[in-house]
PDB file of C-alpha atoms in Angstrom:
ATOM      1  CA  GLY W 685      20.555  23.665   5.475  1.00  0.00           C
ATOM      2  CA  ARG W 686      18.782  24.870   2.379  1.00  0.00           C
ATOM      3  CA  PRO W 687      15.295  26.211   1.936  1.00  0.00           C
ATOM      4  CA  PRO W 688      12.748  23.374   1.881  1.00  0.00           C
ATOM      5  CA  GLY W 689      11.837  22.258  -1.575  1.00  0.00           C
ATOM      6  CA  GLU W 690      14.866  23.828  -3.253  1.00  0.00           C
ATOM      7  CA  MET W 691      16.864  21.347  -5.280  1.00  0.00           C
ATOM      8  CA  THR W 692      20.592  21.702  -5.840  1.00  0.00           C
ATOM      9  CA  MET W 693      22.742  19.830  -8.328  1.00  0.00           C
ATOM     10  CA  ALA W 694      24.167  17.772  -5.484  1.00  0.00           C
ATOM     11  CA  ASP W 695      20.670  16.372  -5.056  1.00  0.00           C
ATOM     12  CA  GLY W 696      20.656  14.971  -8.559  1.00  0.00           C
ATOM     13  CA  ALA W 697      21.521  11.427  -7.538  1.00  0.00           C
ATOM     14  CA  THR W 698      18.929   8.659  -7.612  1.00  0.00           C
ATOM     15  CA  LEU W 699      18.524   5.836  -5.113  1.00  0.00           C
ATOM     16  CA  VAL W 700      16.828   2.650  -6.314  1.00  0.00           C
ATOM     17  CA  LEU W 701      15.434   0.565  -3.451  1.00  0.00           C
ATOM     18  CA  GLY W 702      14.272  -2.805  -4.743  1.00  0.00           C
ATOM     19  CA  TRP W 703      13.058  -4.836  -1.807  1.00  0.00           C
ATOM     20  CA  GLY W 704      11.769  -8.363  -1.395  1.00  0.00           C
ATOM     21  CA  ASN W 705      12.803 -11.920  -0.619  1.00  0.00           C
ATOM     22  CA  PRO W 706      14.604 -13.671  -3.502  1.00  0.00           C
ATOM     23  CA  SER W 707      13.906 -17.031  -1.827  1.00  0.00           C
ATOM     24  CA  ARG W 708      10.148 -16.600  -2.348  1.00  0.00           C
ATOM     25  CA  GLY W 709       9.874 -16.807  -6.134  1.00  0.00           C
ATOM     26  CA  ASP W 710       8.504 -13.624  -7.676  1.00  0.00           C
ATOM     27  CA  ASP W 711       8.908 -11.726  -4.380  1.00  0.00           C
ATOM     28  CA  GLY W 712      12.503 -11.389  -5.614  1.00  0.00           C
ATOM     29  CA  LEU W 713      11.462  -8.966  -8.390  1.00  0.00           C
ATOM     30  CA  GLY W 714      12.508  -5.895  -6.371  1.00  0.00           C
ATOM     31  CA  PRO W 715      16.060  -7.132  -5.659  1.00  0.00           C
ATOM     32  CA  ALA W 716      16.374  -8.435  -9.242  1.00  0.00           C
ATOM     33  CA  PHE W 717      15.432  -4.961 -10.504  1.00  0.00           C
ATOM     34  CA  ALA W 718      18.022  -3.348  -8.196  1.00  0.00           C
ATOM     35  CA  ASP W 719      20.652  -5.773  -9.496  1.00  0.00           C
ATOM     36  CA  GLY W 720      19.683  -4.966 -13.076  1.00  0.00           C
ATOM     37  CA  VAL W 721      19.937  -1.230 -12.460  1.00  0.00           C
ATOM     38  CA  ALA W 722      23.308  -1.660 -10.722  1.00  0.00           C
ATOM     39  CA  ALA W 723      24.555  -3.574 -13.771  1.00  0.00           C
ATOM     40  CA  LEU W 724      23.745  -0.549 -15.953  1.00  0.00           C
ATOM     41  CA  ALA W 725      26.441   1.366 -14.012  1.00  0.00           C
ATOM     42  CA  LEU W 726      24.672   4.677 -14.597  1.00  0.00           C
ATOM     43  CA  PRO W 727      26.297   7.791 -13.152  1.00  0.00           C
ATOM     44  CA  ALA W 728      24.648   9.186 -10.008  1.00  0.00           C
ATOM     45  CA  VAL W 729      22.439   6.093  -9.586  1.00  0.00           C
ATOM     46  CA  GLU W 730      22.785   3.820  -6.550  1.00  0.00           C
ATOM     47  CA  ALA W 731      20.841   0.596  -6.122  1.00  0.00           C
ATOM     48  CA  GLU W 732      20.159  -1.369  -2.945  1.00  0.00           C
ATOM     49  CA  SER W 733      18.087  -4.486  -2.328  1.00  0.00           C
ATOM     50  CA  PRO W 734      16.963  -4.937   1.286  1.00  0.00           C
ATOM     51  CA  TYR W 735      14.619  -7.734   2.354  1.00  0.00           C
ATOM     52  CA  GLN W 736      12.178  -5.101   3.579  1.00  0.00           C
ATOM     53  CA  LEU W 737      11.893  -1.355   3.955  1.00  0.00           C
ATOM     54  CA  GLU W 738      12.793  -0.275   7.470  1.00  0.00           C
ATOM     55  CA  VAL W 739      12.598   3.058   9.263  1.00  0.00           C
ATOM     56  CA  GLU W 740      16.401   3.322   9.066  1.00  0.00           C
ATOM     57  CA  TYR W 741      16.132   3.887   5.313  1.00  0.00           C
ATOM     58  CA  ALA W 742      14.796   7.399   5.962  1.00  0.00           C
ATOM     59  CA  ALA W 743      18.371   8.631   6.523  1.00  0.00           C
ATOM     60  CA  GLU W 744      19.539   7.020   3.288  1.00  0.00           C
ATOM     61  CA  VAL W 745      16.574   8.323   1.271  1.00  0.00           C
ATOM     62  CA  ALA W 746      17.198  11.850   2.612  1.00  0.00           C
ATOM     63  CA  ARG W 747      20.581  11.961   0.833  1.00  0.00           C
ATOM     64  CA  TYR W 748      19.092  11.647  -2.666  1.00  0.00           C
ATOM     65  CA  GLY W 749      17.153  13.920  -4.993  1.00  0.00           C
ATOM     66  CA  ARG W 750      15.102  11.050  -6.404  1.00  0.00           C
ATOM     67  CA  VAL W 751      14.124   7.669  -5.018  1.00  0.00           C
ATOM     68  CA  LEU W 752      12.622   4.705  -6.846  1.00  0.00           C
ATOM     69  CA  PHE W 753      10.865   2.214  -4.578  1.00  0.00           C
ATOM     70  CA  VAL W 754      10.550  -1.070  -6.458  1.00  0.00           C
ATOM     71  CA  ASP W 755       8.571  -4.092  -5.320  1.00  0.00           C
ATOM     72  CA  ALA W 756       6.805  -7.143  -6.663  1.00  0.00           C
ATOM     73  CA  ASP W 757       3.132  -6.443  -7.291  1.00  0.00           C
ATOM     74  CA  ARG W 758       0.702  -9.297  -6.633  1.00  0.00           C
ATOM     75  CA  ALA W 759      -2.320  -7.794  -8.345  1.00  0.00           C
ATOM     76  CA  GLY W 760      -1.311  -4.774 -10.406  1.00  0.00           C
ATOM     77  CA  PRO W 761      -1.196  -4.430 -14.169  1.00  0.00           C
ATOM     78  CA  ALA W 762       1.389  -6.344 -16.188  1.00  0.00           C
ATOM     79  CA  PRO W 763       4.136  -5.805 -16.956  1.00  0.00           C
ATOM     80  CA  PHE W 764       4.515  -3.050 -14.323  1.00  0.00           C
ATOM     81  CA  ARG W 765       3.069   0.200 -13.037  1.00  0.00           C
ATOM     82  CA  VAL W 766       4.717   3.483 -12.118  1.00  0.00           C
ATOM     83  CA  GLU W 767       3.194   5.990  -9.743  1.00  0.00           C
ATOM     84  CA  ARG W 768       4.352   9.159  -8.054  1.00  0.00           C
ATOM     85  CA  LEU W 769       4.675   8.820  -4.280  1.00  0.00           C
ATOM     86  CA  ALA W 770       4.071  11.394  -1.582  1.00  0.00           C
ATOM     87  CA  PRO W 771       5.079  11.147   2.065  1.00  0.00           C
ATOM     88  CA  ALA W 772       2.490   9.537   4.322  1.00  0.00           C
ATOM     89  CA  ALA W 773       0.416  11.987   6.330  1.00  0.00           C
ATOM     90  CA  VAL W 774       1.787  10.600   9.589  1.00  0.00           C
ATOM     91  CA  ALA W 775       5.242   9.169  10.123  1.00  0.00           C
ATOM     92  CA  PRO W 776       5.203   5.635  11.565  1.00  0.00           C
ATOM     93  CA  SER W 777       5.970   4.835  15.160  1.00  0.00           C
ATOM     94  CA  PHE W 778       9.427   3.464  15.754  1.00  0.00           C
ATOM     95  CA  SER W 779       7.896   0.280  17.088  1.00  0.00           C
ATOM     96  CA  SER W 780       7.118  -0.762  13.530  1.00  0.00           C
ATOM     97  CA  HIS W 781       9.952  -2.510  11.757  1.00  0.00           C
ATOM     98  CA  SER W 782       8.896  -2.957   8.155  1.00  0.00           C
ATOM     99  CA  VAL W 783       7.305   0.201   6.757  1.00  0.00           C
ATOM    100  CA  ALA W 784       5.683   1.391   3.541  1.00  0.00           C
ATOM    101  CA  PRO W 785       7.487   3.730   1.123  1.00  0.00           C
ATOM    102  CA  GLY W 786       5.271   6.687   2.097  1.00  0.00           C
ATOM    103  CA  ALA W 787       6.278   6.198   5.739  1.00  0.00           C
ATOM    104  CA  VAL W 788       9.979   6.233   4.825  1.00  0.00           C
ATOM    105  CA  LEU W 789       9.391   9.477   2.913  1.00  0.00           C
ATOM    106  CA  ALA W 790       7.535  10.989   5.871  1.00  0.00           C
ATOM    107  CA  LEU W 791      10.453  10.184   8.175  1.00  0.00           C
ATOM    108  CA  ALA W 792      12.968  11.620   5.680  1.00  0.00           C
ATOM    109  CA  ARG W 793      10.901  14.812   5.637  1.00  0.00           C
ATOM    110  CA  ASP W 794      10.268  15.042   9.374  1.00  0.00           C
ATOM    111  CA  LEU W 795      13.730  14.029  10.596  1.00  0.00           C
ATOM    112  CA  PHE W 796      15.992  15.396   7.863  1.00  0.00           C
ATOM    113  CA  GLY W 797      13.943  18.034   6.051  1.00  0.00           C
ATOM    114  CA  ALA W 798      14.324  16.042   2.827  1.00  0.00           C
ATOM    115  CA  ARG W 799      11.705  15.896   0.085  1.00  0.00           C
ATOM    116  CA  PRO W 800      13.091  13.731  -2.700  1.00  0.00           C
ATOM    117  CA  GLU W 801      11.087  13.100  -5.834  1.00  0.00           C
ATOM    118  CA  ALA W 802       9.753   9.590  -5.245  1.00  0.00           C
ATOM    119  CA  TRP W 803       8.253   6.911  -7.466  1.00  0.00           C
ATOM    120  CA  LEU W 804       6.863   3.471  -6.880  1.00  0.00           C
ATOM    121  CA  VAL W 805       7.484   0.819  -9.522  1.00  0.00           C
ATOM    122  CA  GLY W 806       5.310  -2.252  -8.993  1.00  0.00           C
ATOM    123  CA  ILE W 807       6.419  -5.165 -11.164  1.00  0.00           C
ATOM    124  CA  ARG W 808       3.722  -7.788 -11.631  1.00  0.00           C
ATOM    125  CA  GLY W 809       4.583 -11.143 -10.103  1.00  0.00           C
ATOM    126  CA  TYR W 810       2.633 -14.389 -10.032  1.00  0.00           C
ATOM    127  CA  GLU W 811       4.260 -17.051  -7.864  1.00  0.00           C
ATOM    128  CA  PHE W 812       4.967 -16.064  -4.271  1.00  0.00           C
ATOM    129  CA  ASP W 813       4.108 -18.992  -2.067  1.00  0.00           C
ATOM    130  CA  GLU W 814       6.761 -21.575  -2.686  1.00  0.00           C
ATOM    131  CA  PHE W 815      10.385 -21.411  -1.656  1.00  0.00           C
ATOM    132  CA  ARG W 816      12.368 -21.144  -4.837  1.00  0.00           C
ATOM    133  CA  GLU W 817      15.157 -18.830  -5.776  1.00  0.00           C
ATOM    134  CA  GLU W 818      14.041 -17.999  -9.281  1.00  0.00           C
ATOM    135  CA  LEU W 819      11.467 -15.812 -10.916  1.00  0.00           C
ATOM    136  CA  SER W 820       8.600 -17.246 -12.940  1.00  0.00           C
ATOM    137  CA  ALA W 821       9.005 -16.856 -16.706  1.00  0.00           C
ATOM    138  CA  GLN W 822       6.252 -14.217 -16.921  1.00  0.00           C
ATOM    139  CA  ALA W 823       7.692 -12.258 -13.988  1.00  0.00           C
ATOM    140  CA  ARG W 824      11.113 -12.317 -15.664  1.00  0.00           C
ATOM    141  CA  ALA W 825       9.542 -10.856 -18.839  1.00  0.00           C
ATOM    142  CA  ASN W 826       7.859  -8.137 -16.736  1.00  0.00           C
ATOM    143  CA  LEU W 827      11.192  -7.417 -15.056  1.00  0.00           C
ATOM    144  CA  GLU W 828      12.869  -6.933 -18.441  1.00  0.00           C
ATOM    145  CA  ALA W 829      10.116  -4.503 -19.474  1.00  0.00           C
ATOM    146  CA  ALA W 830      10.517  -2.531 -16.233  1.00  0.00           C
ATOM    147  CA  LEU W 831      14.304  -2.407 -16.629  1.00  0.00           C
ATOM    148  CA  GLY W 832      13.900  -1.144 -20.186  1.00  0.00           C
ATOM    149  CA  TYR W 833      11.667   1.644 -18.911  1.00  0.00           C
ATOM    150  CA  ALA W 834      14.085   2.439 -16.072  1.00  0.00           C
ATOM    151  CA  ARG W 835      17.107   2.544 -18.370  1.00  0.00           C
ATOM    152  CA  THR W 836      15.492   5.356 -20.381  1.00  0.00           C
ATOM    153  CA  ALA W 837      13.892   7.153 -17.427  1.00  0.00           C
ATOM    154  CA  LEU W 838      17.098   7.142 -15.354  1.00  0.00           C
ATOM    155  CA  ALA W 839      19.172   8.330 -18.300  1.00  0.00           C
ATOM    156  CA  THR W 840      16.813  11.198 -19.151  1.00  0.00           C
ATOM    157  CA  GLY W 841      15.661  11.959 -15.602  1.00  0.00           C
ATOM    158  CA  ARG W 842      12.066  11.829 -16.813  1.00  0.00           C
ATOM    159  CA  PHE W 843       9.595   9.617 -15.007  1.00  0.00           C
ATOM    160  CA  GLU W 844       5.902   9.683 -15.672  1.00  0.00           C
ATOM    161  CA  GLU W 845       2.777   7.739 -14.854  1.00  0.00           C
ATOM    162  CA  PRO W 846       1.593   5.625 -16.496  1.00  0.00           C
ATOM    163  CA  ALA W 847       4.865   4.388 -17.923  1.00  0.00           C
ATOM    164  CA  ALA W 848       5.402   5.783 -21.393  1.00  0.00           C
ATOM    165  CA  GLY W 849       6.187   3.324 -24.110  1.00  0.00           C
ATOM    166  CA  LEU W 850       4.080   0.481 -22.791  1.00  0.00           C
ATOM    167  CA  PRO W 851       1.760  -1.032 -25.332  1.00  0.00           C
ATOM    168  CA  ALA W 852      -1.844  -0.067 -24.734  1.00  0.00           C
ATOM    169  CA  ARG W 853      -3.699  -2.994 -23.242  1.00  0.00           C
ATOM    170  CA  SER W 854      -7.363  -3.604 -23.685  1.00  0.00           C
ATOM    171  CA  THR W 855      -8.922  -4.536 -20.380  1.00  0.00           C
ATOM    172  CA  PRO W 856     -11.372  -7.424 -20.478  1.00  0.00           C
TER     173      PRO W 856
END
């Protein structure tokens, strides 16, 4: 192993985990983002789109230097938000199936000694309750904005919160 916290060039790869259910309207934003990132074919970037985050993803996350967790956001700012993630204080019990990103990070740390740089991208969605396999028009626009941000951030390796380059919005 290597000293905790020390990054090597082999750790430079990024995993994009865009989760959600594409059959539930805007809940498909995470997988649509993962598909969009995969289509960019960037070096050292892998994208996956599970229905939900599960404890098993800790082993996958542990292999990367950076992880982007991407999900539809029911109430966050439009078009999207970016925030730095830390491992949860306590790793989840293995009885839980679907887990939060911080829990996956805690397991990666506790089981594999891994501490990847981690970010949450929440893309604002609007229609979640009906079964339809397409995004709402506004969610699609938010997705395009998030992919534009990701294209630059993944290419430069620079992520920040709040997302740079977003127009300033006046809050009502």
